[in-house]
Amino acid sequence: MEGVALDILGPLPKSKNGHRYILVMCHLFTKWTEAYPLPDQEAQTVAKAIVDCFVSRFGTPLQLHSDQGTNFQSKIFQELCDLLHIKKTRTTSMHPQANGTVERLNRTLTAMM
């Protein structure tokens, strides 16, 4: 996987397992999408989900593209990207259209729920 866009959907009503957020990851070329439930949107939780759920199945992406959420701009997330040699890019502030692929997926997921 070369380029992957990611975003957090939520807060949602709490699930039976205590999850309130969904990490949405989309391969920018094929549009293959993965969605992972999260109990919170803390940087450590998001980083662990990326490694345990995505990297372990698909390998390390060359690039991650996200909005400027604090969880994606944190020191933990930056260290994860440095450790795995992932180029991290982000949208400009107040312009969610720059991450349009995953934002549209979020809208579809919300409508389905």
CSV table of C-alpha atoms in Angstrom, one decimal, residues 7-83:
chain,number,residue,atom,x,y,z
A,7,ASP,CA,-9.8,9.8,9.8
A,8,ILE,CA,-11.7,9.3,13.0
A,9,LEU,CA,-15.5,9.0,12.9
A,10,GLY,CA,-17.3,9.8,16.2
A,11,PRO,CA,-18.2,10.1,19.0
A,12,LEU,CA,-20.9,7.6,18.4
A,13,PRO,CA,-23.2,5.9,20.8
A,14,LYS,CA,-21.2,3.5,23.0
A,15,SER,CA,-21.2,-0.1,21.6
A,16,LYS,CA,-21.6,-3.2,23.8
A,17,ASN,CA,-17.8,-3.4,23.8
A,18,GLY,CA,-17.4,0.2,24.9
A,19,HIS,CA,-16.3,1.6,21.5
A,20,ARG,CA,-17.4,5.2,20.6
A,21,TYR,CA,-15.1,5.9,17.6
A,22,ILE,CA,-14.2,4.4,14.3
A,23,LEU,CA,-10.8,4.7,12.7
A,24,VAL,CA,-11.4,4.8,8.9
A,25,MET,CA,-8.4,4.0,6.6
A,26,CYS,CA,-8.7,4.1,2.8
A,27,HIS,CA,-6.1,3.1,0.2
A,28,LEU,CA,-6.0,6.2,-2.1
A,29,PHE,CA,-5.5,4.2,-5.3
A,30,THR,CA,-7.8,1.2,-5.0
A,31,LYS,CA,-10.2,2.9,-2.5
A,32,TRP,CA,-10.0,-0.3,-0.4
A,33,THR,CA,-11.4,0.8,3.0
A,34,GLU,CA,-10.9,-0.6,6.5
A,35,ALA,CA,-12.8,0.5,9.6
A,36,TYR,CA,-11.7,-0.3,13.1
A,37,PRO,CA,-13.7,0.4,16.3
A,38,LEU,CA,-11.9,2.4,19.0
A,39,PRO,CA,-12.9,3.1,22.6
A,40,ASP,CA,-11.4,6.6,22.4
A,41,GLN,CA,-9.5,8.7,20.0
A,42,GLU,CA,-6.3,9.1,22.0
A,43,ALA,CA,-3.1,9.1,19.9
A,44,GLN,CA,-1.8,5.9,21.7
A,45,THR,CA,-5.1,4.1,20.9
A,46,VAL,CA,-5.0,5.2,17.2
A,47,ALA,CA,-1.3,4.2,16.8
A,48,LYS,CA,-1.9,0.8,18.3
A,49,ALA,CA,-4.9,0.1,16.1
A,50,ILE,CA,-2.9,1.1,13.0
A,51,VAL,CA,-0.1,-1.3,13.9
A,52,ASP,CA,-2.2,-4.2,15.2
A,53,CYS,CA,-5.0,-4.0,12.6
A,54,PHE,CA,-3.7,-2.4,9.5
A,55,VAL,CA,0.1,-2.8,9.3
A,56,SER,CA,0.0,-6.5,10.5
A,57,ARG,CA,-2.4,-7.4,7.6
A,58,PHE,CA,-1.3,-5.1,4.8
A,59,GLY,CA,2.3,-4.1,5.6
A,60,THR,CA,3.5,-0.6,6.2
A,61,PRO,CA,2.1,2.1,3.9
A,62,LEU,CA,4.6,4.6,2.4
A,63,GLN,CA,2.4,7.6,3.2
A,64,LEU,CA,-0.4,8.4,5.7
A,65,HIS,CA,-2.7,11.4,4.9
A,66,SER,CA,-4.9,12.8,7.7
A,67,ASP,CA,-6.5,16.0,8.9
A,68,GLN,CA,-4.9,18.1,11.6
A,69,GLY,CA,-6.5,16.3,14.6
A,70,THR,CA,-4.4,16.4,17.7
A,71,ASN,CA,-4.3,12.6,17.7
A,72,PHE,CA,-2.6,12.6,14.3
A,73,GLN,CA,-0.2,15.5,15.2
A,74,SER,CA,0.9,14.0,18.5
A,75,LYS,CA,4.5,13.0,19.4
A,76,ILE,CA,3.4,9.4,19.7
A,77,PHE,CA,2.0,9.4,16.2
A,78,GLN,CA,5.1,11.1,14.8
A,79,GLU,CA,7.3,8.6,16.5
A,80,LEU,CA,5.3,5.8,15.0
A,81,CYS,CA,5.7,7.3,11.5
A,82,ASP,CA,9.4,7.8,12.1
A,83,LEU,CA,9.9,4.2,13.3
